[in-house]
Coordinates of C-alpha atoms and ligand atoms in Angstrom, one line a residue:
M1 CA -46.9 -10.0 -24.9
V2 CA -46.5 -13.6 -25.9
G3 CA -43.2 -15.1 -24.7
S4 CA -40.9 -17.3 -26.7
T5 CA -42.8 -20.4 -28.0
N6 CA -40.0 -22.9 -27.9
I7 CA -39.2 -23.1 -24.2
K8 CA -38.7 -26.7 -23.3
H9 CA -38.1 -26.4 -19.5
T10 CA -38.6 -23.9 -16.8
S11 CA -38.1 -24.0 -13.0
V12 CA -41.7 -23.0 -12.2
L13 CA -44.7 -23.4 -14.4
V14 CA -47.9 -21.5 -13.5
I15 CA -51.2 -22.4 -15.1
G16 CA -53.4 -19.2 -15.4
A17 CA -52.5 -15.5 -15.3
G18 CA -55.4 -14.4 -13.1
P19 CA -54.7 -12.6 -9.7
S20 CA -53.2 -15.6 -8.0
G21 CA -51.0 -16.6 -11.0
A22 CA -49.8 -13.0 -11.6
I23 CA -48.8 -12.4 -8.0
A24 CA -47.3 -15.8 -7.3
S25 CA -45.2 -15.8 -10.5
T26 CA -43.9 -12.3 -9.7
L27 CA -42.9 -13.1 -6.2
I28 CA -41.0 -16.2 -7.4
K29 CA -39.3 -14.3 -10.3
Q30 CA -38.2 -11.6 -7.8
Q31 CA -36.1 -14.3 -6.1
G32 CA -34.2 -15.0 -9.4
I33 CA -36.1 -18.1 -10.4
D34 CA -37.4 -18.6 -13.9
V35 CA -41.2 -18.7 -14.2
V36 CA -43.4 -19.4 -17.3
V37 CA -47.2 -18.8 -17.1
L38 CA -49.6 -20.5 -19.6
E39 CA -52.8 -18.5 -19.9
K40 CA -55.6 -19.9 -22.1
S41 CA -57.3 -16.6 -22.8
H42 CA -56.1 -13.3 -24.1
F43 CA -56.2 -10.3 -21.7
P44 CA -58.2 -8.2 -21.1
R45 CA -61.0 -10.8 -20.6
F46 CA -64.2 -10.6 -18.5
S47 CA -64.1 -12.1 -15.1
I48 CA -66.6 -11.9 -12.3
G49 CA -65.5 -10.8 -8.8
E50 CA -64.9 -7.0 -8.8
S51 CA -65.0 -6.0 -5.2
L52 CA -61.6 -6.3 -3.5
L53 CA -60.9 -6.3 0.3
P54 CA -58.2 -4.1 1.9
Q55 CA -56.2 -7.2 2.9
C56 CA -55.5 -7.7 -0.8
M57 CA -53.5 -4.5 -0.9
E58 CA -50.7 -6.0 1.2
F59 CA -50.1 -8.8 -1.3
I60 CA -50.3 -6.4 -4.3
E61 CA -47.7 -4.2 -2.5
Q62 CA -45.5 -7.2 -1.8
A63 CA -45.4 -7.9 -5.5
G64 CA -44.4 -4.3 -6.2
M65 CA -47.7 -3.6 -8.1
L66 CA -49.4 -1.2 -5.8
E67 CA -48.5 2.0 -7.7
A68 CA -49.6 0.5 -11.0
V69 CA -53.0 -0.5 -9.5
R70 CA -53.4 3.0 -7.8
N71 CA -52.6 4.7 -11.1
E72 CA -55.5 3.0 -12.9
G73 CA -58.2 5.3 -11.4
F74 CA -60.3 2.4 -10.0
Q75 CA -63.2 3.2 -7.7
Y76 CA -62.1 3.8 -4.1
K77 CA -63.7 1.4 -1.6
D78 CA -63.7 2.0 2.2
G79 CA -66.4 -0.4 3.4
A80 CA -69.5 -2.5 3.0
A81 CA -73.2 -1.5 3.2
F82 CA -76.0 -3.9 4.0
C83 CA -79.7 -3.4 3.3
L84 CA -82.8 -5.4 4.4
D85 CA -86.2 -3.7 3.9
S86 CA -85.8 -0.3 5.7
K87 CA -82.8 -1.4 7.7
Y88 CA -79.4 -0.1 6.5
A89 CA -76.0 -0.9 8.2
T90 CA -72.5 0.1 7.1
F91 CA -69.0 -1.0 8.1
D92 CA -66.1 1.3 7.6
F93 CA -63.0 -0.8 7.0
Q94 CA -60.7 1.9 8.4
D95 CA -62.4 1.3 11.7
K96 CA -61.0 -2.2 12.2
F97 CA -59.2 -4.3 14.8
S98 CA -56.3 -5.6 12.7
P99 CA -53.4 -3.5 11.5
G100 CA -53.0 -2.9 7.7
H101 CA -54.6 -1.3 4.8
G102 CA -58.1 0.0 5.5
T103 CA -59.2 0.9 1.9
T104 CA -59.1 -0.7 -1.5
F105 CA -60.8 -0.6 -4.9
Q106 CA -63.7 -1.9 -6.9
V107 CA -62.3 -3.0 -10.2
P108 CA -63.6 -4.2 -13.6
R109 CA -61.6 -7.4 -13.5
G110 CA -60.7 -7.4 -17.2
R111 CA -58.6 -4.3 -16.5
F112 CA -57.4 -5.2 -13.0
D113 CA -56.2 -8.6 -14.0
H114 CA -54.5 -7.1 -17.1
V115 CA -52.6 -4.6 -14.9
L116 CA -51.3 -7.3 -12.6
A117 CA -50.3 -9.5 -15.6
N118 CA -48.5 -6.6 -17.3
E119 CA -46.7 -5.8 -14.0
A120 CA -45.6 -9.5 -13.8
I121 CA -44.2 -9.2 -17.4
R122 CA -42.5 -6.0 -16.5
Q123 CA -40.7 -7.8 -13.7
G124 CA -39.6 -10.6 -16.0
V125 CA -42.3 -13.2 -15.9
D126 CA -42.8 -15.0 -19.2
I127 CA -46.6 -15.1 -19.9
H128 CA -47.9 -17.0 -22.9
Y129 CA -51.5 -16.0 -23.8
G130 CA -53.7 -18.3 -25.8
Y131 CA -52.0 -21.4 -24.3
E132 CA -54.3 -23.9 -22.7
T133 CA -52.9 -26.5 -20.4
T134 CA -54.5 -29.8 -21.3
G135 CA -52.6 -32.6 -19.6
M136 CA -49.9 -33.4 -17.1
D137 CA -47.4 -36.3 -16.4
F138 CA -45.3 -36.8 -13.4
F139 CA -41.7 -38.1 -13.5
P140 CA -39.3 -38.5 -10.6
E141 CA -37.2 -35.4 -11.5
Y142 CA -39.8 -33.1 -13.2
V143 CA -43.4 -32.6 -14.3
E144 CA -44.4 -32.5 -17.9
L145 CA -47.3 -30.2 -19.0
H146 CA -49.2 -30.6 -22.2
Y147 CA -50.7 -27.5 -23.8
Q148 CA -52.6 -26.4 -26.9
T149 CA -52.2 -23.0 -28.5
D150 CA -55.0 -20.9 -30.1
N151 CA -53.9 -22.0 -33.6
G152 CA -54.2 -25.7 -32.6
D153 CA -50.5 -26.4 -32.1
R154 CA -49.9 -29.0 -29.3
N155 CA -46.7 -29.1 -27.4
R156 CA -45.1 -30.0 -24.0
I157 CA -43.0 -28.1 -21.4
T158 CA -41.3 -29.6 -18.4
A159 CA -41.0 -27.9 -15.0
D160 CA -39.5 -28.6 -11.6
F161 CA -42.7 -27.3 -9.9
V162 CA -46.2 -26.5 -11.0
L163 CA -48.6 -23.9 -9.5
D164 CA -52.2 -24.3 -10.6
A165 CA -53.7 -20.8 -10.7
S166 CA -56.4 -21.8 -13.2
G167 CA -59.4 -20.6 -11.1
F168 CA -62.7 -22.3 -12.0
G169 CA -60.7 -24.1 -14.8
R170 CA -59.4 -26.3 -11.8
V171 CA -56.9 -27.9 -14.2
V172 CA -54.8 -30.0 -11.7
P173 CA -57.8 -31.1 -9.5
R174 CA -59.5 -32.4 -12.6
L175 CA -56.5 -34.1 -14.0
L176 CA -55.4 -35.7 -10.7
N177 CA -58.9 -36.4 -9.5
L178 CA -58.5 -34.2 -6.4
E179 CA -61.9 -32.6 -6.6
S180 CA -64.1 -32.9 -3.6
P181 CA -67.6 -31.5 -3.2
S182 CA -68.1 -28.3 -1.3
H183 CA -70.1 -28.6 2.0
L184 CA -72.1 -25.5 0.9
P185 CA -75.4 -26.0 -1.0
V186 CA -75.4 -25.4 -4.7
R187 CA -76.3 -21.8 -5.5
S188 CA -76.7 -19.8 -8.7
S189 CA -75.9 -16.3 -9.7
L190 CA -77.1 -14.0 -12.4
F191 CA -74.9 -10.9 -13.1
T192 CA -74.0 -8.1 -15.5
H193 CA -72.6 -4.6 -15.7
V194 CA -74.9 -1.6 -16.2
T195 CA -74.6 2.1 -16.5
D196 CA -76.3 2.7 -13.2
N197 CA -77.4 6.4 -13.6
S198 CA -78.1 6.2 -9.9
P199 CA -79.1 9.1 -7.7
G200 CA -75.9 9.8 -5.6
D201 CA -77.8 10.3 -2.4
K202 CA -79.2 6.7 -2.4
Y203 CA -76.0 4.9 -3.4
D204 CA -72.6 5.2 -1.5
R205 CA -70.2 4.7 -4.3
N206 CA -67.3 4.1 -1.9
K207 CA -68.9 0.8 -0.6
I208 CA -70.2 -2.5 -2.0
L209 CA -73.9 -2.7 -1.3
I210 CA -75.3 -6.1 -0.2
T211 CA -79.1 -6.2 -0.3
V212 CA -81.1 -9.1 1.3
H213 CA -84.3 -10.2 -0.5
P214 CA -87.3 -9.0 1.4
E215 CA -88.9 -12.5 1.6
H216 CA -86.1 -15.0 1.0
K217 CA -83.5 -14.2 3.6
D218 CA -80.9 -16.5 1.8
V219 CA -81.3 -14.6 -1.5
W220 CA -79.0 -11.5 -1.8
Y221 CA -77.8 -9.0 -4.3
W222 CA -74.5 -7.2 -4.9
T223 CA -74.2 -3.7 -6.3
I224 CA -70.5 -2.8 -6.9
P225 CA -70.0 0.8 -8.3
F226 CA -67.1 1.5 -10.6
S227 CA -65.4 4.9 -11.2
N228 CA -66.8 5.3 -14.7
G229 CA -70.5 5.4 -13.7
N230 CA -71.1 1.7 -14.3
S231 CA -71.9 -0.9 -11.7
S232 CA -71.5 -4.7 -11.4
I233 CA -74.9 -6.1 -10.3
G234 CA -75.9 -9.6 -9.5
V235 CA -78.3 -11.8 -7.5
V236 CA -77.5 -15.1 -5.7
A237 CA -80.2 -17.7 -5.0
E238 CA -80.8 -21.4 -4.9
P239 CA -81.1 -22.5 -8.6
Y240 CA -84.9 -23.4 -8.4
L241 CA -85.8 -19.9 -7.5
L242 CA -84.1 -18.5 -10.6
D243 CA -85.4 -21.4 -12.8
Q244 CA -89.0 -20.8 -11.8
T245 CA -88.8 -17.0 -12.7
P246 CA -90.1 -16.5 -16.2
G247 CA -88.0 -15.1 -19.1
D248 CA -84.4 -15.1 -20.1
N249 CA -81.5 -14.3 -17.8
K250 CA -81.9 -10.6 -18.2
A251 CA -85.7 -10.8 -17.5
K252 CA -85.0 -12.9 -14.4
L253 CA -82.4 -10.5 -13.1
K254 CA -84.6 -7.5 -13.6
E255 CA -87.5 -9.2 -11.9
F256 CA -85.4 -10.0 -8.8
I257 CA -84.2 -6.4 -8.7
H258 CA -87.8 -5.2 -8.9
Q259 CA -88.6 -7.3 -5.8
A260 CA -86.0 -5.4 -3.7
P261 CA -87.4 -1.9 -2.9
N262 CA -84.0 -0.2 -2.5
L263 CA -82.6 -1.6 -5.7
R264 CA -85.8 -0.6 -7.6
K265 CA -84.9 3.0 -6.7
I266 CA -81.1 2.8 -7.2
L267 CA -81.3 1.0 -10.5
A268 CA -84.5 2.7 -11.8
N269 CA -82.7 4.3 -14.7
A270 CA -80.0 1.6 -15.2
E271 CA -79.0 0.9 -18.8
Y272 CA -78.2 -2.8 -19.5
F273 CA -75.5 -2.8 -22.1
M274 CA -74.1 -6.4 -21.6
D275 CA -75.4 -9.9 -21.7
V276 CA -76.5 -11.3 -18.3
G277 CA -74.2 -14.1 -17.2
K278 CA -75.1 -17.1 -15.1
L279 CA -72.9 -19.3 -12.9
T280 CA -74.2 -22.3 -10.9
G281 CA -72.4 -24.5 -8.4
Y282 CA -69.3 -22.4 -8.1
S283 CA -68.5 -23.5 -4.5
A284 CA -65.7 -26.1 -4.7
D285 CA -63.1 -27.9 -2.6
V286 CA -60.2 -30.3 -3.1
K287 CA -58.9 -33.4 -1.2
S288 CA -55.4 -31.7 -1.0
L289 CA -54.0 -28.3 -1.8
Y290 CA -50.6 -29.7 -2.7
G291 CA -48.7 -32.8 -3.8
D292 CA -45.4 -33.9 -5.1
R293 CA -44.1 -30.9 -7.2
F294 CA -47.4 -29.0 -7.3
A295 CA -49.6 -26.7 -5.3
L296 CA -53.1 -25.2 -5.9
L297 CA -53.7 -21.5 -5.6
G298 CA -56.9 -19.5 -5.3
N299 CA -60.0 -20.9 -6.9
A300 CA -58.2 -23.9 -8.2
G301 CA -58.1 -25.0 -4.6
E302 CA -61.2 -24.1 -2.5
F303 CA -63.9 -21.5 -3.4
L304 CA -66.5 -20.7 -0.8
D305 CA -69.1 -18.1 -1.8
P306 CA -69.1 -14.6 -3.1
V307 CA -71.1 -12.9 -0.3
F308 CA -68.1 -11.4 1.5
S309 CA -66.0 -10.8 -1.6
S310 CA -63.3 -13.0 -0.2
G311 CA -62.3 -14.7 -3.5
V312 CA -59.4 -12.5 -4.7
T313 CA -58.2 -12.0 -1.1
I314 CA -57.9 -15.8 -0.6
A315 CA -56.3 -16.2 -4.1
L316 CA -53.7 -13.5 -3.3
K317 CA -53.0 -14.9 0.2
S318 CA -52.4 -18.3 -1.3
A319 CA -50.0 -16.8 -3.8
S320 CA -48.1 -15.0 -1.0
L321 CA -47.9 -18.1 1.1
A322 CA -46.9 -20.5 -1.7
A323 CA -44.3 -18.4 -3.5
P324 CA -41.6 -18.5 -0.8
L325 CA -42.2 -22.2 -0.3
V326 CA -41.7 -22.9 -4.0
V327 CA -38.5 -20.8 -3.9
R328 CA -37.2 -22.8 -0.9
Q329 CA -38.1 -26.1 -2.6
I330 CA -36.4 -25.2 -5.8
N331 CA -33.3 -24.2 -3.8
G332 CA -33.2 -27.7 -2.3
D333 CA -34.6 -26.9 1.2
S334 CA -37.3 -29.1 2.7
V335 CA -40.8 -27.7 2.9
D336 CA -43.7 -28.9 5.0
W337 CA -46.5 -28.1 2.6
E338 CA -49.2 -29.4 5.0
K339 CA -48.2 -27.2 7.9
E340 CA -46.7 -24.2 6.1
Y341 CA -49.2 -23.9 3.3
S342 CA -52.4 -25.9 3.7
V343 CA -53.1 -25.5 7.4
T344 CA -52.2 -21.8 7.3
L345 CA -54.3 -21.0 4.2
R346 CA -57.2 -23.0 5.5
Q347 CA -57.3 -21.1 8.8
G348 CA -58.5 -18.0 7.0
I349 CA -60.7 -19.9 4.7
D350 CA -62.4 -21.5 7.7
T351 CA -62.9 -18.1 9.3
F352 CA -64.7 -16.9 6.1
R353 CA -66.6 -20.2 6.1
T354 CA -68.0 -19.5 9.6
F355 CA -69.2 -16.1 8.4
V356 CA -70.7 -17.4 5.2
N357 CA -72.6 -20.1 7.1
A358 CA -73.9 -17.5 9.5
W359 CA -74.9 -15.3 6.6
Y360 CA -77.1 -18.0 5.0
D361 CA -78.7 -19.1 8.3
G362 CA -79.5 -15.5 9.1
H363 CA -77.4 -15.2 12.2
F364 CA -75.0 -12.7 10.7
Q365 CA -77.9 -10.5 9.6
D366 CA -79.1 -10.4 13.2
I367 CA -75.7 -9.1 14.2
I368 CA -75.2 -6.4 11.5
F369 CA -78.7 -5.0 11.7
H370 CA -78.8 -5.0 15.6
P371 CA -79.4 -1.4 16.8
E372 CA -76.9 -1.5 19.6
Q373 CA -73.3 -2.6 18.8
Q374 CA -70.2 -2.5 20.9
S375 CA -67.5 -0.6 19.1
N376 CA -64.7 -3.0 19.9
V377 CA -66.8 -6.0 18.6
R378 CA -67.8 -4.0 15.5
A379 CA -64.0 -3.4 14.8
M380 CA -63.3 -7.1 15.1
I381 CA -66.2 -7.9 12.6
S382 CA -65.0 -5.1 10.4
S383 CA -61.6 -6.7 10.2
I384 CA -63.0 -9.9 8.9
L385 CA -65.1 -8.1 6.4
A386 CA -61.9 -6.2 5.3
G387 CA -60.3 -9.6 4.7
Y388 CA -58.1 -9.9 7.8
A389 CA -59.2 -13.5 8.3
W390 CA -55.7 -14.8 9.2
D391 CA -55.1 -12.4 12.1
A392 CA -55.1 -14.8 15.1
N393 CA -55.1 -11.9 17.5
N394 CA -58.7 -11.3 16.5
P395 CA -61.0 -13.4 18.7
F396 CA -63.4 -13.8 15.7
V397 CA -60.5 -15.5 13.8
A398 CA -59.1 -17.5 16.7
E399 CA -62.5 -18.8 17.8
S400 CA -64.8 -17.7 15.0
K401 CA -67.7 -20.1 15.6
R402 CA -67.8 -19.7 19.4
R403 CA -67.5 -15.9 19.3
L404 CA -70.1 -15.6 16.5
N405 CA -72.6 -17.8 18.2
A406 CA -72.2 -15.9 21.5
L407 CA -72.7 -12.6 19.7
V408 CA -75.9 -13.9 18.0
E409 CA -77.2 -15.1 21.4
H410 CA -76.4 -11.6 22.8
C411 CA -78.2 -9.8 19.9
R412 CA -81.3 -12.1 20.1
G413 CA -81.5 -11.7 23.9
R414 CA -81.7 -7.9 23.6
H415 CA -84.6 -7.9 21.0
Ligands
FAD501 C1 -70.8 -14.9 -8.6 C2 -69.4 -14.6 -8.1 C3 -69.1 -13.3 -7.6 C4 -67.8 -13.1 -7.1 N1 -67.5 -11.8 -6.6 C5 -66.3 -11.6 -6.0 C6 -66.0 -10.3 -5.4 O1 -66.8 -9.4 -5.4 N2 -64.7 -10.2 -4.9 C7 -63.8 -11.2 -4.9 O2 -62.7 -11.0 -4.4 N3 -64.1 -12.4 -5.5 C8 -65.3 -12.6 -6.0 N4 -65.5 -13.8 -6.6 C9 -64.5 -14.8 -6.7 C10 -63.3 -14.4 -7.6 O3 -63.8 -14.2 -8.9 C11 -62.3 -15.5 -7.6 O4 -62.1 -16.0 -6.3 C12 -60.9 -15.0 -8.2 O5 -61.0 -14.6 -9.5 C13 -59.9 -16.2 -8.1 O6 -58.7 -15.8 -8.7 P1 -57.7 -16.9 -9.3 O7 -56.5 -16.2 -9.6 O8 -57.7 -18.1 -8.4 O9 -58.5 -17.4 -10.6 P2 -59.1 -16.6 -11.9 O10 -59.2 -15.2 -11.6 O11 -60.3 -17.4 -12.3 O12 -58.0 -16.8 -13.0 C14 -57.7 -18.1 -13.5 C15 -57.1 -17.9 -14.9 O13 -56.7 -19.2 -15.4 C16 -57.0 -19.3 -16.7 N5 -57.2 -20.7 -17.1 C17 -58.2 -21.5 -16.8 N6 -58.0 -22.8 -17.3 C18 -56.8 -22.8 -17.9 C19 -56.1 -23.7 -18.6 N7 -56.5 -25.0 -18.8 N8 -54.8 -23.4 -19.1 C20 -54.4 -22.1 -18.9 N9 -55.0 -21.2 -18.3 C21 -56.2 -21.5 -17.8 C22 -58.2 -18.5 -16.9 O14 -58.4 -18.1 -18.3 C23 -58.0 -17.3 -15.9 O15 -57.4 -16.2 -16.6 C24 -66.8 -14.1 -7.1 C25 -67.1 -15.3 -7.6 C26 -68.4 -15.6 -8.1 C27 -68.7 -17.0 -8.7

């Protein structure tokens, strides 16, 4: 659906109809406030990032979209599997410390994002596809957005408040010079979808499989099974390693898969039916997650790293935190965006950051492949892997660095 093209003013303008934009706009509309979403592409469109975490389900449920998502027949997901040489470890998300959903789905994002956007429209959100936001001016009483449509028309719309949900488009950070470099090193990823034709006994379709490269411990692969027999596959490495591998992107990806013995077997008969995509330098940060009359959601704010599939969860958490604050502000109440949004959102992002750093320095691998694990500690780790990175009752959230370091020492001492 494309909404009316001659709207001049709205209470809330959302840039981007991806997961954070669809959920935030719906939560705001549910409170009787008008929302317009400008989305530059036409759905369904390809997007990377197909493995959800159970914590996501809470936000989808809040927005009244859980039934629609469940009805799509997406691949059930109950955990994560990790493989390094002959070592194999699994985490069952239902066996976790924090309360809440213990299972979720692995979703081709074109379809998933379309379901969320259609649900937003069903609940009264006005989404305009093919509308690219190109500029922004601030006035004391409102914000003015400039946009260009697919057929080249340029126009403006004013809003009382703007939510930037433009993902890697990072519209507001670019326009307002808010971008700040990520502290994580630049990494590259090659990825595609295949018909995996995988032997069932070697591939648990209910889990994401994360494989560590046999020689380079900071190089890893994802294998995300879908319900239709296809899988999303990808490799993450420092750019020089991909650059020095001969051939085009498909040849490079195949060569890396060949180097991992378990993937060589699982993907032996895989049919590559799509181009292989490449992304480099996707980790990003901003100087501030909010400002006068705007806030940044999901990837438009900070994006860490794909290894724990935290992207959509952080995006939906940001939407769920920001939406009621926007409603309060529109209704004339005062909002402390620093405390109520930025600090709260960054608590969970910082938990994931500790785990991401521990993954790349090898500490987390020592933990998950350790032969003896205490069940209560496993449940706490399982909670983080399931996305419950904001549950301050979990010691691995409250004191993530200290607890993780202590656990690493413990695991190493026992070897
Ligand atoms: C290699 C890789 C693998 C990943 N794997 C996972 C995973 O397994 N699980 C996971 O949860 N996350 C994963 N992620 C992260 C995940 O893809 C993102 O975190 C997530 O999509 C963020 O959602 P969002 O709503 O913030 O933005 P997006 O999903 O990117 O949506 C943004 C929308 O804004 C639109 N837009 C952009 N610019 C404009 C503009 N100027 N005007 C109007 N509209 C605009 C875009 O068209 C898009 O539809 C991965 C990321 C990478 C790089």
